[in-house]
C-alpha cells in the first residue's frame, strides 16, 4: 500500500509560494501538479514537505460550485477531508476558493483566497470541471458520498502532527527545473526521431559485426569455429535479405503475371504444372528403381507402407470426390526432396549432423542453471532436475528470438515457400511453418485473428500440423534421453509438408477462402519491451509447460502401471502370463511397424513405442526408447569386448548377453529401427494432446468450438499418419544406417550386424 502511495505521489508538488497562482505555475514548470490528499497517510506525507510561515498549497478548489471542492488535476470530487474547526466557510464574495494547510496551531485545512480568481483560467480547463457535479442520488461521479455540511462544521478533527525533522519530498530550485525541462525535451526528440535512431543503431551494430567477422576470418580460418561463424553469418544474411525483399519480389512477380493475358497465363500455368508433375514423378520412379530396388530391395517395404496409408486415408476421407491431389502430391514430393537432401547427400547429412551436435551442445548450457538451483547432485534425478530445465531454457531462448524478429522472418519465409509449392492458403502454410519451431498451441497464435473465419479444412490442417510435429522446447528434452538430434531436426522439417498433404487428403477443401492472404504474413513482434523481459517471459511461460509435462508423465505412468497390474490379474485367471499393455500394443501396432520397414525382430518393440505415444504421450515413448538405446550401447560394448560373434540369447523381447550374464530388458534396436522409430514418434499426436488443442484453439476461436471438437479425432489420426509417412520416406532413401548397430561409446567405432542362427542359438554377428 505504501509503495503504491509513493508511486502515486511521484509527480505531486508541495509548494509554499505566496500566491496559489505562482504555486500552480511553478509545479507545472516542473512537470508536476499540486498535491491531492485523499487519505490520512497522504496527509502525513504532505505535511513532511517544507513548511514555513506561508501556507502550504493543495490542488483543490470550489470555484465551479461554491463549497463543492474538487481536486483540480484528477478532477475528482473531494472525498477525504481534514478541515480545521468551523471550516470551510461559505465565500459568496468570490474569495477563499483555494485550499491550503495552515501551520499553526495544527496542520489542518483552510480555504484561502487565491489572489487571482481561478475563473481567469482558459475556458477549456473550466469546462472540464463541469462534469463532476454530484448526482441527485447524493453520490458523486466518483463514488464519494456528499457530506453533511452542518455536521462537518461541528466536527472536531484529530490533530495530525508532522513527523520530526521534516524534509522536502521533491527537489526544488532552478537546477531541478532545468533538468526536468532538459529531460522532457530529450524525450520528445527521441520519440520524434525514433525510427531514424533505430535504423542508425542497427547500421552501427551491423558494421561492427562485419568488422569483427572480417578480422575473425583473417585471424583464424579453417577450424570448426570459423566454419560455424561463417555458416551462421551467411544464413543470417540470407534470412535478412529474404525478409527485406520477399514482399518486393512477390509484388514484382505479380505485376509481371498481371501484364500477361489471363487466358495465356492460365494455359502457361497449366502446362508448367503438368511438366513439373511429369518431371517429379519420373525422377521418383527412376530413383526408386535404380537406387532402391536394385541396391536395397528391403526399402521397398516403406514404399508399400506409404501406398497403404494413402489408400486408407483416401477411402476414409470426408469427401473423396473433392480431394485436390496437388497439395497431396507436392507435399509428399517435398518430403522426398528434403529426405534426399538431409539423409542421402553428403553435405546435407553432414550439415544436419552438425546442427544436431550444436543442439546437443546447446543443451549442455541448461545444466548450469539446474546445478545452481538443485545442487551438484541434480543428475541423481534426471527427469525432474535435468530434463525439465531444458524446456525452460529452450522456451526462454525462443522467446528472445521472437523478440529479435528472427523467428518471424524464418517462419514467414518457410510459410510462403509451402504456400507456393502446395498451393495451400497462407494461414495453413504459416501455421505449418511455425510448427517446425513451436508447439501445437503456440503456432496458431500467428494466425489467431483469422481463425474465426477459416474453413473447416483449414482448421483441420492447423490441428493436423500441431499433431504431426513437436516444439523446439521439448525437442531438447528428447535429446537428453539419447535420441539422435539430427533425426529429430529432420523429422521436424519433413513433417511440415507431410501434415498439409495428409490433411488435404483426409479433409479436402470444400468452402471458399474469405481471408486476405496479404494480411496473414503481417506477423507482430512479441509484447516484450527488451531482451531481458523476453527471456524472463519465455521462462515464465515454460512454467505451465513444465508442470503439464511433469504431471502428465506421472499420471500416465501411474495409470499404465495400474492398467498392467489389472491385465496381469485377468490373465492369471485364465492361465495367460505376461498380459500387459505393452504386450497388446506389440501386436495391435505390429502391422504399422512392419509397413514402415522396421526390422522384423524389432517390430514388436517399435509397436509398443507407438502404443505408448498414441495412448499416453511421446514423452513416455521416448523415455522407453531411451532405455532401448542404452541397451544398444551395452551391446556395443559387449561386441567390442568379445567380438562381433559374441553369443546372445533371446527370451521374448529380452536379450541375454551370455558372456556377461547380463539381461537387456526389452532388448535393443537396430540402426534402421532407431531411424524409423525416431521419425515415427516425433509428433504430439496422442489422446492427451486432443484436449490440449481443444482448450487452446477453442480459446482463440470460441465460435468454432463445435467444428474443432468434430475434427480433432480425425486430425489426431492424420497427424499420426503424417509421422508414419515421414518415417517411411526417411527409411526408403536411407542407405547409410542399414544394418548399422548402435554407436559404441567405449570403443568409438560402429559395428554391423545381421541375424544368424547357429546350432539352435540365435545371436548377432557380422
XYZ file of C-alpha atoms in Angstrom:
766
model
C 0.000 0.000 0.000
C 2.786 2.413 0.933
C 4.674 1.648 -2.289
C 1.580 2.386 -4.363
C 1.046 5.593 -2.402
C 4.600 6.766 -3.009
C 4.289 5.838 -6.678
C 1.121 7.922 -6.981
C 2.927 10.819 -5.324
C 5.837 10.779 -7.778
C 4.522 13.741 -9.798
C 2.952 15.793 -6.992
C 4.325 19.073 -5.744
C 4.022 20.710 -2.319
C 4.633 24.404 -2.646
C 4.603 27.354 -0.240
C 4.782 30.208 -2.751
C 2.927 33.360 -1.673
C 0.181 33.071 -4.240
C -1.666 29.991 -5.345
C -1.235 31.012 -8.974
C 2.531 31.139 -8.580
C 2.493 27.722 -6.936
C 0.388 26.374 -9.790
C 2.785 27.742 -12.439
C 5.867 26.577 -10.555
C 4.619 22.986 -10.246
C 3.604 22.872 -13.903
C 7.088 24.023 -14.896
C 8.492 21.027 -13.024
C 6.143 18.646 -14.818
C 4.172 18.035 -11.625
C 0.957 19.233 -10.014
C -0.172 20.486 -6.631
C -0.655 17.727 -4.080
C -4.016 15.974 -3.797
C -4.697 14.400 -0.405
C -7.197 11.548 -0.265
C -6.240 9.657 2.900
C -4.753 10.315 6.363
C -1.474 8.725 5.270
C -1.236 11.053 2.304
C -1.935 13.959 4.638
C 1.018 12.953 6.808
C 3.272 12.659 3.752
C 2.177 16.089 2.596
C 2.904 17.611 5.983
C 6.509 16.396 5.737
C 7.084 18.942 2.972
C 8.882 22.209 3.583
C 6.643 24.283 5.884
C 7.342 27.889 6.834
C 5.081 30.746 7.849
C 3.395 30.633 4.474
C 0.517 28.286 3.792
C 1.169 25.018 2.020
C -0.970 24.954 -1.086
C -3.041 21.926 -2.067
C -4.516 21.309 -5.508
C -8.246 21.730 -4.733
C -10.805 24.436 -5.458
C -14.541 25.097 -5.234
C -14.526 27.710 -7.959
C -17.059 25.925 -10.172
C -19.641 25.317 -7.468
C -19.309 27.150 -4.214
C -18.452 24.807 -1.300
C -18.148 21.795 -3.642
C -14.425 21.097 -3.554
C -12.772 19.336 -6.497
C -9.170 18.204 -6.946
C -8.021 20.223 -9.943
C -5.581 17.729 -11.523
C -7.537 14.468 -11.231
C -10.939 16.221 -11.499
C -12.251 14.129 -8.590
C -14.709 15.426 -6.027
C -13.023 15.652 -2.645
C -13.602 12.528 -0.566
C -11.222 12.602 2.405
C -11.212 15.939 4.276
C -9.221 17.345 7.174
C -10.753 20.779 7.671
C -9.853 22.967 10.575
C -12.602 23.610 13.096
C -15.542 25.628 11.710
C -14.199 25.322 8.198
C -14.948 25.686 5.372
C -16.926 28.891 5.416
C -19.154 29.947 2.564
C -17.465 32.562 0.397
C -20.106 34.278 -1.729
C -17.758 37.182 -2.353
C -15.604 35.078 -4.637
C -12.673 34.780 -2.241
C -11.477 31.661 -0.431
C -11.701 29.323 -3.393
C -8.254 27.746 -2.896
C -7.091 25.185 -0.342
C -4.073 25.298 1.945
C -2.688 23.606 5.047
C -2.236 26.057 7.889
C 0.835 25.669 10.071
C -0.475 26.933 13.399
C -1.791 25.703 15.709
C -2.429 22.396 13.919
C -1.850 21.081 10.438
C -5.430 21.344 9.212
C -7.083 22.588 6.028
C -8.387 26.081 5.466
C -9.913 27.757 2.435
C -7.775 30.690 1.347
C -8.047 33.463 -1.198
C -6.255 32.593 -4.402
C -5.126 36.173 -5.004
C -6.134 35.689 -8.632
C -9.548 34.180 -9.300
C -9.325 30.739 -10.917
C -12.138 31.717 -13.254
C -9.485 33.611 -15.192
C -8.051 30.300 -16.424
C -8.668 29.204 -20.042
C -12.213 28.193 -20.850
C -11.146 24.660 -21.712
C -9.893 23.999 -18.202
C -13.023 25.491 -16.674
C -15.253 23.305 -18.814
C -13.527 20.149 -17.603
C -14.836 20.729 -14.094
C -18.488 20.982 -15.046
C -18.913 17.213 -15.469
C -18.152 16.473 -11.854
C -21.401 17.659 -10.309
C -22.926 15.281 -7.773
C -25.852 13.091 -8.774
C -29.299 13.689 -7.363
C -28.983 10.392 -5.514
C -26.420 12.007 -3.270
C -23.441 10.181 -4.765
C -20.814 11.893 -6.855
C -19.462 10.676 -10.173
C -16.560 9.079 -8.379
C -18.459 7.201 -5.705
C -17.922 9.654 -2.836
C -20.910 10.423 -0.638
C -21.926 14.074 -0.192
C -21.068 15.317 3.244
C -23.489 16.870 5.659
C -22.154 20.428 5.841
C -23.704 21.150 9.244
C -22.220 18.007 10.713
C -18.833 18.892 9.282
C -18.885 22.327 10.828
C -19.490 20.848 14.281
C -16.984 18.018 13.866
C -13.723 18.183 15.759
C -10.879 16.744 13.692
C -7.967 14.916 15.190
C -4.828 16.953 15.166
C -2.234 15.415 12.859
C 1.266 16.387 13.904
C 4.027 16.240 11.314
C 6.999 13.981 11.976
C 10.122 15.443 13.487
C 12.757 16.859 11.176
C 10.515 17.062 8.147
C 12.343 17.060 4.833
C 11.478 18.035 1.338
C 9.699 15.329 -0.675
C 10.556 16.893 -4.057
C 13.663 18.683 -5.347
C 13.083 22.357 -5.912
C 15.060 25.147 -7.446
C 16.228 26.277 -10.803
C 18.675 23.402 -11.277
C 15.979 20.769 -10.785
C 13.589 22.635 -13.050
C 16.264 22.886 -15.745
C 16.997 19.155 -15.522
C 13.298 18.363 -15.812
C 12.910 20.579 -18.874
C 16.007 19.024 -20.471
C 14.736 15.509 -19.838
C 11.372 16.268 -21.400
C 12.985 17.924 -24.401
C 15.290 14.954 -24.919
C 12.395 12.509 -24.597
C 10.358 14.456 -27.144
C 13.256 14.459 -29.594
C 13.822 10.719 -29.178
C 10.147 9.959 -29.806
C 10.104 12.194 -32.856
C 13.218 10.602 -34.373
C 12.711 7.073 -33.053
C 12.693 5.396 -36.466
C 15.881 7.112 -37.617
C 17.602 6.281 -34.330
C 16.697 2.592 -34.590
C 17.956 2.434 -38.177
C 21.174 4.161 -37.166
C 21.769 1.834 -34.221
C 21.123 -1.229 -36.386
C 23.501 0.080 -39.037
C 26.244 0.654 -36.466
C 25.751 -2.817 -34.969
C 25.743 -4.333 -38.461
C 29.009 -2.607 -39.399
C 30.670 -3.519 -36.106
C 29.694 -7.170 -36.530
C 31.091 -7.373 -40.048
C 34.277 -5.690 -38.906
C 34.582 -8.392 -36.258
C 33.645 -11.104 -38.771
C 36.286 -9.988 -41.261
C 39.022 -9.887 -38.653
C 37.957 -13.260 -37.207
C 38.152 -14.865 -40.659
C 41.575 -13.299 -41.201
C 42.892 -14.161 -37.745
C 41.845 -17.811 -37.580
C 40.259 -19.564 -40.529
C 39.950 -23.274 -41.157
C 38.965 -24.679 -37.775
C 35.462 -25.766 -36.758
C 34.751 -22.477 -35.013
C 35.448 -20.424 -38.135
C 33.183 -22.670 -40.205
C 30.454 -22.249 -37.598
C 30.832 -18.463 -37.647
C 30.819 -18.391 -41.451
C 27.732 -20.618 -41.720
C 25.765 -18.612 -39.158
C 26.709 -15.323 -40.814
C 25.751 -16.477 -44.307
C 22.476 -17.919 -43.024
C 21.675 -14.736 -41.132
C 22.390 -12.537 -44.155
C 20.211 -14.730 -46.383
C 17.323 -14.591 -43.930
C 17.708 -10.822 -43.619
C 17.763 -10.312 -47.388
C 14.780 -12.587 -47.952
C 12.745 -10.918 -45.218
C 13.512 -7.467 -46.649
C 12.958 -8.311 -50.311
C 10.267 -11.009 -50.240
C 7.372 -8.543 -50.466
C 9.026 -6.630 -53.303
C 9.778 -9.839 -55.213
C 6.212 -11.063 -54.821
C 4.822 -7.724 -55.983
C 7.160 -7.735 -58.983
C 6.172 -11.251 -59.966
C 2.519 -10.344 -59.506
C 2.934 -7.319 -61.767
C 4.622 -9.455 -64.431
C 1.865 -12.049 -64.264
C -0.813 -9.353 -64.394
C 0.701 -7.933 -67.569
C 0.204 -11.249 -69.360
C -3.135 -12.097 -70.929
C -5.333 -14.063 -68.497
C -6.106 -16.962 -70.826
C -2.476 -17.198 -71.900
C -1.343 -17.089 -68.271
C -3.743 -19.869 -67.294
C -2.654 -22.000 -70.235
C 1.029 -21.468 -69.426
C 0.399 -22.265 -65.766
C -1.367 -25.499 -66.634
C 1.438 -26.570 -68.962
C 4.111 -25.723 -66.389
C 2.238 -27.586 -63.668
C 1.970 -30.769 -65.744
C 5.599 -30.532 -66.813
C 6.628 -30.366 -63.159
C 4.307 -33.275 -62.351
C 5.909 -35.433 -65.033
C 9.459 -34.452 -64.111
C 8.954 -35.102 -60.402
C 7.101 -38.369 -60.938
C 9.690 -39.541 -63.478
C 12.546 -38.695 -61.145
C 10.879 -40.543 -58.273
C 10.236 -43.659 -60.384
C 13.781 -43.754 -61.730
C 15.228 -43.226 -58.269
C 13.090 -45.986 -56.767
C 14.098 -48.449 -59.478
C 17.794 -47.634 -59.734
C 18.698 -46.589 -56.227
C 16.288 -48.588 -54.078
C 15.010 -51.663 -55.903
C 18.431 -52.616 -57.267
C 20.610 -51.574 -54.338
C 18.412 -52.274 -51.313
C 15.116 -54.044 -52.122
C 14.176 -54.166 -48.440
C 13.482 -50.449 -48.529
C 10.594 -51.055 -50.920
C 8.558 -52.128 -47.886
C 8.384 -48.476 -46.845
C 7.047 -47.587 -50.293
C 4.345 -50.207 -49.810
C 3.507 -48.688 -46.443
C 3.159 -45.223 -47.974
C 0.769 -46.537 -50.622
C -1.267 -48.307 -47.941
C -1.604 -45.162 -45.804
C -2.635 -43.021 -48.793
C -5.284 -45.508 -49.935
C -6.789 -45.882 -46.452
C -6.942 -42.116 -45.897
C -8.491 -41.558 -49.310
C -11.202 -44.139 -48.641
C -11.994 -42.610 -45.240
C -11.799 -39.001 -46.479
C -14.655 -36.630 -45.644
C -15.256 -36.072 -49.372
C -13.115 -38.316 -51.623
C -14.533 -36.779 -54.794
C -13.312 -33.288 -53.777
C -9.719 -34.250 -52.952
C -7.244 -31.844 -54.543
C -4.242 -34.001 -55.380
C -1.918 -31.048 -55.983
C -1.063 -30.391 -52.293
C -1.002 -34.146 -51.635
C 1.453 -34.819 -54.461
C 3.738 -31.884 -53.762
C 3.591 -32.320 -50.003
C 4.885 -35.865 -50.342
C 7.347 -34.717 -53.006
C 8.778 -32.086 -50.662
C 9.137 -34.772 -48.009
C 11.027 -36.860 -50.521
C 13.272 -33.973 -51.598
C 14.008 -32.971 -48.002
C 14.848 -36.589 -47.163
C 17.292 -36.778 -50.071
C 18.965 -33.542 -49.021
C 19.099 -34.417 -45.328
C 19.939 -38.116 -45.493
C 21.436 -39.024 -48.868
C 23.622 -36.076 -49.823
C 26.941 -35.903 -48.043
C 26.745 -32.179 -47.411
C 23.111 -32.375 -46.267
C 23.788 -35.282 -43.941
C 26.881 -33.603 -42.529
C 25.015 -30.305 -42.164
C 22.175 -31.839 -40.153
C 24.618 -33.938 -38.175
C 26.498 -30.727 -37.417
C 23.252 -28.998 -36.439
C 22.372 -31.957 -34.231
C 25.733 -31.710 -32.496
C 25.203 -27.988 -31.985
C 21.771 -28.629 -30.467
C 23.282 -31.203 -28.129
C 25.998 -28.718 -27.224
C 23.406 -26.006 -26.680
C 21.508 -28.238 -24.284
C 24.511 -28.607 -22.022
C 24.275 -24.957 -21.031
C 20.963 -25.647 -19.300
C 22.898 -27.734 -16.774
C 24.415 -24.557 -15.318
C 21.031 -23.265 -14.175
C 19.887 -26.685 -12.974
C 23.079 -27.182 -10.972
C 22.780 -23.771 -9.326
C 19.139 -24.312 -8.313
C 19.184 -28.015 -7.410
C 22.804 -28.554 -6.351
C 25.653 -30.724 -7.572
C 23.616 -33.917 -7.219
C 20.892 -32.774 -9.597
C 21.815 -35.576 -12.022
C 20.538 -38.121 -9.488
C 17.012 -37.134 -10.543
C 17.430 -36.874 -14.289
C 13.867 -36.153 -15.377
C 12.976 -33.567 -12.741
C 16.288 -31.724 -12.498
C 17.938 -32.305 -15.875
C 15.228 -32.850 -18.498
C 12.594 -30.344 -17.383
C 15.091 -27.439 -17.037
C 15.904 -27.938 -20.729
C 12.303 -26.965 -21.552
C 12.652 -23.737 -19.570
C 15.953 -22.949 -21.260
C 14.651 -23.539 -24.789
C 11.433 -21.628 -24.142
C 13.391 -18.608 -22.954
C 15.711 -18.818 -25.962
C 12.823 -18.993 -28.442
C 11.138 -16.034 -26.736
C 14.293 -13.961 -27.239
C 14.410 -14.960 -30.915
C 10.783 -13.871 -31.262
C 11.590 -10.507 -29.711
C 14.514 -10.020 -32.100
C 12.273 -10.878 -35.062
C 14.366 -13.876 -36.121
C 11.557 -16.401 -35.709
C 9.046 -14.273 -37.614
C 11.434 -13.924 -40.557
C 12.235 -17.634 -40.755
C 8.623 -18.741 -40.314
C 7.402 -16.211 -42.878
C 9.899 -17.407 -45.495
C 9.069 -21.080 -44.951
C 5.332 -20.331 -44.930
C 5.481 -18.538 -48.278
C 7.528 -21.393 -49.718
C 4.999 -24.013 -48.602
C 2.084 -21.940 -49.895
C 3.791 -21.566 -53.278
C 4.661 -25.256 -53.655
C 1.494 -26.830 -52.256
C -0.978 -24.116 -53.302
C -2.363 -24.043 -49.772
C -3.732 -20.947 -48.063
C -1.497 -18.523 -46.203
C -2.994 -19.414 -42.822
C -2.381 -23.143 -43.244
C 1.127 -22.667 -44.606
C 2.201 -20.164 -41.960
C 0.923 -22.403 -39.179
C 2.748 -25.421 -40.659
C 5.966 -23.403 -40.821
C 5.524 -22.301 -37.225
C 5.031 -25.904 -36.092
C 8.631 -26.639 -37.066
C 9.802 -24.447 -34.189
C 6.969 -24.029 -31.677
C 4.191 -26.167 -30.261
C 0.639 -27.058 -31.183
C -0.940 -24.168 -29.266
C 1.795 -21.559 -29.829
C 1.951 -21.752 -33.635
C -1.771 -20.931 -34.155
C -1.139 -17.639 -32.346
C 0.480 -16.477 -35.597
C -2.912 -16.714 -37.324
C -5.190 -16.069 -34.361
C -7.040 -13.062 -35.900
C -8.201 -15.240 -38.812
C -9.296 -18.410 -37.029
C -12.933 -17.370 -36.677
C -13.321 -17.121 -40.473
C -11.200 -20.108 -41.515
C -12.828 -23.008 -43.344
C -13.222 -26.441 -41.746
C -10.473 -27.829 -43.967
C -8.121 -25.053 -42.876
C -8.901 -25.690 -39.211
C -8.228 -29.378 -39.793
C -4.864 -28.511 -41.378
C -3.952 -26.345 -38.385
C -4.770 -29.148 -35.961
C -3.013 -31.802 -38.045
C 0.120 -29.652 -38.173
C 0.133 -29.462 -34.386
C -0.289 -33.229 -34.017
C 2.372 -34.092 -36.630
C 5.218 -32.058 -35.107
C 6.829 -31.230 -31.775
C 8.013 -27.924 -30.353
C 11.623 -26.888 -30.090
C 11.280 -26.697 -26.304
C 10.554 -30.399 -25.791
C 12.815 -31.493 -28.648
C 15.758 -30.682 -26.418
C 14.314 -32.893 -23.701
C 14.112 -35.848 -26.102
C 17.789 -35.415 -26.928
C 18.505 -35.757 -23.206
C 17.333 -39.369 -23.441
C 19.889 -40.200 -26.104
C 17.639 -39.717 -29.140
C 19.598 -38.663 -32.225
C 19.288 -34.874 -32.529
C 19.809 -34.852 -36.310
C 16.917 -37.302 -36.746
C 14.652 -35.069 -34.672
C 15.618 -31.987 -36.672
C 14.997 -33.833 -39.920
C 11.617 -35.062 -38.695
C 10.582 -31.522 -37.712
C 11.368 -30.190 -41.196
C 9.888 -33.105 -43.165
C 6.662 -33.300 -41.169
C 5.564 -29.751 -42.075
C 4.684 -30.525 -45.729
C 3.546 -34.011 -44.697
C 0.935 -32.550 -42.347
C -0.511 -30.347 -45.102
C -0.545 -33.213 -47.613
C -2.254 -35.681 -45.281
C -4.708 -33.051 -44.049
C -5.840 -32.161 -47.571
C -6.259 -35.857 -48.318
C -8.380 -36.726 -45.300
C -10.331 -33.430 -45.130
C -10.334 -31.728 -48.559
C -11.325 -28.110 -49.091
C -14.997 -27.639 -49.971
C -15.507 -23.981 -48.991
C -14.358 -20.609 -50.284
C -11.414 -18.961 -48.545
C -12.524 -15.492 -47.360
C -9.236 -14.399 -45.787
C -6.994 -11.731 -47.307
C -3.740 -13.598 -47.917
C -1.589 -10.455 -47.696
C -2.730 -9.682 -44.157
C -1.734 -13.111 -42.853
C 2.012 -12.584 -43.259
C 1.997 -9.358 -41.220
C 3.161 -11.044 -38.048
C 3.526 -8.875 -34.976
C 6.545 -8.885 -32.722
C 6.304 -10.129 -29.161
C 4.863 -7.976 -26.392
C 8.217 -7.739 -24.587
C 9.940 -4.365 -24.433
C 13.533 -5.601 -24.284
C 15.642 -8.748 -24.433
C 15.661 -9.229 -20.665
C 11.875 -9.112 -20.477
C 11.640 -11.505 -23.438
C 13.937 -14.031 -21.760
C 12.062 -13.717 -18.480
C 8.618 -14.045 -20.052
C 9.783 -17.076 -22.035
C 10.979 -18.762 -18.869
C 7.743 -17.861 -17.075
C 5.682 -19.237 -19.947
C 7.565 -22.519 -19.658
C 6.282 -22.990 -16.106
C 2.923 -24.207 -17.373
C 4.570 -26.419 -19.988
C 6.963 -27.950 -17.455
C 4.153 -28.559 -14.994
C 1.996 -30.039 -17.746
C 4.755 -32.411 -18.865
C 5.638 -33.463 -15.322
C 2.112 -34.165 -14.107
C 1.133 -35.915 -17.336
C 4.142 -38.222 -17.206
C 3.445 -39.012 -13.546
C -0.242 -39.609 -14.201
C 0.162 -41.719 -17.327
C 2.937 -43.879 -15.907
C 0.911 -44.474 -12.749
C -2.227 -45.317 -14.734
C -0.184 -47.541 -17.031
C 1.227 -49.437 -14.069
C -2.263 -49.901 -12.643
C -3.595 -50.985 -16.040
C -0.774 -53.501 -16.438
C -1.398 -54.940 -12.983
C -5.089 -55.289 -13.813
C -4.361 -57.026 -17.118
C -1.880 -59.386 -15.455
C -4.504 -60.294 -12.854
C -7.108 -61.035 -15.530
C -4.542 -63.031 -17.484
C -3.680 -65.133 -14.454
C -7.358 -66.073 -14.080
C -7.201 -67.905 -17.422
C -3.590 -69.049 -17.375
C -2.153 -66.322 -19.670
C 1.179 -64.951 -18.464
C 2.560 -61.504 -19.291
C -0.707 -59.922 -20.439
C 0.218 -56.213 -20.304
C -0.496 -53.030 -22.207
C 2.892 -53.328 -23.908
C 2.099 -56.889 -24.933
C -1.204 -55.840 -26.512
C 0.347 -52.873 -28.329
C 3.163 -55.041 -29.654
C 0.568 -56.918 -31.702
C -2.016 -54.188 -32.388
C 0.545 -51.833 -33.951
C 2.738 -54.577 -35.386
C 1.366 -54.040 -38.942
C 2.187 -50.317 -38.726
C 5.769 -51.011 -37.717
C 6.146 -53.682 -40.382
C 4.765 -51.454 -43.163
C 7.170 -48.672 -42.206
C 10.093 -51.042 -42.838
C 11.175 -51.818 -39.281
C 13.423 -54.869 -38.963
C 11.315 -57.923 -38.230
C 12.988 -58.655 -34.893
C 12.201 -55.092 -33.752
C 8.593 -54.800 -34.960
C 7.059 -55.661 -31.600
C 9.398 -53.294 -29.765
C 8.558 -50.417 -32.108
C 4.843 -51.300 -31.954
C 4.995 -50.927 -28.174
C 6.560 -47.482 -28.529
C 3.848 -46.418 -30.996
C 1.247 -47.556 -28.466
C 2.943 -45.535 -25.725
C 2.963 -42.465 -27.947
C -0.667 -42.773 -29.071
C -2.345 -43.648 -25.786
C -0.077 -41.746 -23.365
C 2.297 -39.240 -24.981
C 5.527 -39.052 -26.940
C 7.479 -38.231 -23.771
C 6.744 -41.653 -22.310
C 7.545 -43.254 -25.670
C 10.924 -41.536 -25.923
C 11.697 -42.437 -22.306
C 11.120 -46.104 -23.142
C 13.055 -45.718 -26.381
C 15.938 -44.232 -24.409
C 16.110 -47.447 -22.393
C 16.417 -49.468 -25.599
C 19.141 -47.130 -26.857
C 21.036 -47.572 -23.590
C 20.740 -51.328 -24.040
C 22.176 -50.902 -27.520
C 25.220 -49.144 -26.097
C 25.723 -52.004 -23.651
C 25.525 -54.473 -26.520
C 28.070 -52.427 -28.498
C 30.466 -52.610 -25.550
C 29.812 -56.340 -25.347
C 30.686 -56.928 -29.011
C 33.708 -54.635 -28.710
C 34.988 -56.812 -25.867
C 34.201 -60.307 -27.172
C 33.977 -59.643 -30.889
C 31.027 -59.299 -33.234
C 30.269 -63.039 -32.960
C 29.786 -62.886 -29.183
C 26.788 -65.107 -28.374
C 23.460 -63.753 -27.159
C 20.164 -65.400 -26.254
C 16.612 -64.188 -26.819
C 13.813 -64.584 -24.309
C 10.801 -62.885 -25.818
C 11.855 -59.283 -26.315
C 14.622 -59.517 -23.705
C 18.208 -60.212 -24.767
C 20.775 -62.000 -22.592
C 24.486 -61.329 -23.100
C 25.806 -64.838 -22.466
C 29.418 -63.977 -21.651
C 28.430 -61.338 -19.117
C 25.211 -62.918 -17.914
C 23.515 -59.545 -18.366
C 19.853 -59.355 -19.358
C 18.846 -56.389 -21.507
C 15.200 -55.846 -20.571
C 13.245 -55.147 -23.756
C 16.277 -55.748 -25.963
C 17.658 -53.052 -28.237
C 17.011 -51.507 -31.639
C 18.999 -51.833 -34.823
C 20.063 -48.620 -36.516
C 17.328 -48.996 -39.158
C 14.684 -49.407 -36.473
C 16.114 -46.495 -34.491
C 15.859 -44.218 -37.521
C 12.266 -45.205 -38.306
C 11.149 -45.046 -34.678
C 12.634 -41.603 -34.084
C 10.762 -40.177 -37.070
C 7.520 -42.037 -36.296
C 7.343 -40.835 -32.679
C 8.226 -37.197 -33.427
C 4.765 -35.665 -33.044
C 2.173 -34.609 -30.467
C -0.441 -36.985 -31.921
C -1.895 -38.645 -28.829
C -5.129 -38.654 -26.871
C -3.894 -36.144 -24.297
C -2.982 -33.602 -26.970
C -6.564 -33.689 -28.228
C -7.651 -31.990 -25.020
C -4.759 -29.529 -25.204
C -5.688 -28.473 -28.728
C -9.388 -28.177 -27.968
C -8.604 -25.963 -24.991
C -6.012 -23.803 -26.748
C -7.704 -23.369 -30.121
C -11.138 -23.074 -28.532
C -9.940 -20.076 -26.539
C -8.634 -18.437 -29.730
C -11.833 -19.086 -31.706
C -14.753 -19.560 -29.275
C -17.328 -19.645 -32.080
C -15.577 -22.600 -33.740
C -15.539 -24.978 -30.772
C -18.143 -27.228 -32.374
C -16.110 -27.597 -35.567
C -12.926 -28.163 -33.585
C -14.483 -30.925 -31.484
C -15.752 -32.692 -34.604
C -12.378 -32.522 -36.348
C -9.975 -33.250 -33.506
C -10.027 -37.078 -33.631
C -9.623 -37.151 -37.407
C -6.796 -34.610 -37.138
C -5.034 -36.673 -34.463
C -5.131 -39.770 -36.675
C -3.934 -37.711 -39.646
C -1.065 -36.355 -37.548
C -0.019 -39.882 -36.631
C -0.113 -40.964 -40.268
C 1.942 -37.903 -41.251
C 4.632 -39.036 -38.800
C 4.472 -42.565 -40.227
C 4.812 -41.213 -43.777
C 7.864 -39.199 -42.752
C 9.389 -42.336 -41.238
C 8.649 -44.322 -44.411
C 10.338 -41.787 -46.678
C 13.331 -41.419 -44.353
C 13.835 -45.185 -44.291
C 13.265 -45.534 -48.030
C 16.030 -43.130 -49.046
C 18.465 -44.073 -46.282
C 21.276 -46.484 -47.032
C 23.805 -45.184 -44.510
C 22.202 -46.703 -41.431
C 21.037 -50.035 -42.870
C 22.422 -52.862 -40.801
C 24.442 -50.474 -38.672
C 24.433 -51.095 -34.963
C 24.240 -48.508 -32.241
C 27.240 -46.267 -31.724
C 29.862 -47.767 -29.477
C 30.588 -45.142 -26.849
C 33.532 -47.044 -25.395
C 35.422 -48.283 -28.442
C 34.310 -45.285 -30.562
C 33.567 -47.449 -33.578
C 30.496 -48.800 -35.347
C 29.687 -52.469 -35.859
C 27.459 -54.021 -38.474
C 25.064 -56.756 -37.557
C 22.832 -59.316 -39.124
C 20.710 -62.040 -37.597
C 22.001 -65.615 -37.870
C 21.048 -68.896 -36.300
C 23.767 -71.343 -35.362
C 23.291 -74.620 -33.517
C 19.837 -73.570 -32.444
C 21.143 -70.425 -30.673
C 20.181 -67.013 -32.016
C 22.885 -64.381 -31.845
C 24.164 -61.341 -33.708
C 27.232 -61.424 -35.908
C 28.854 -59.805 -38.916
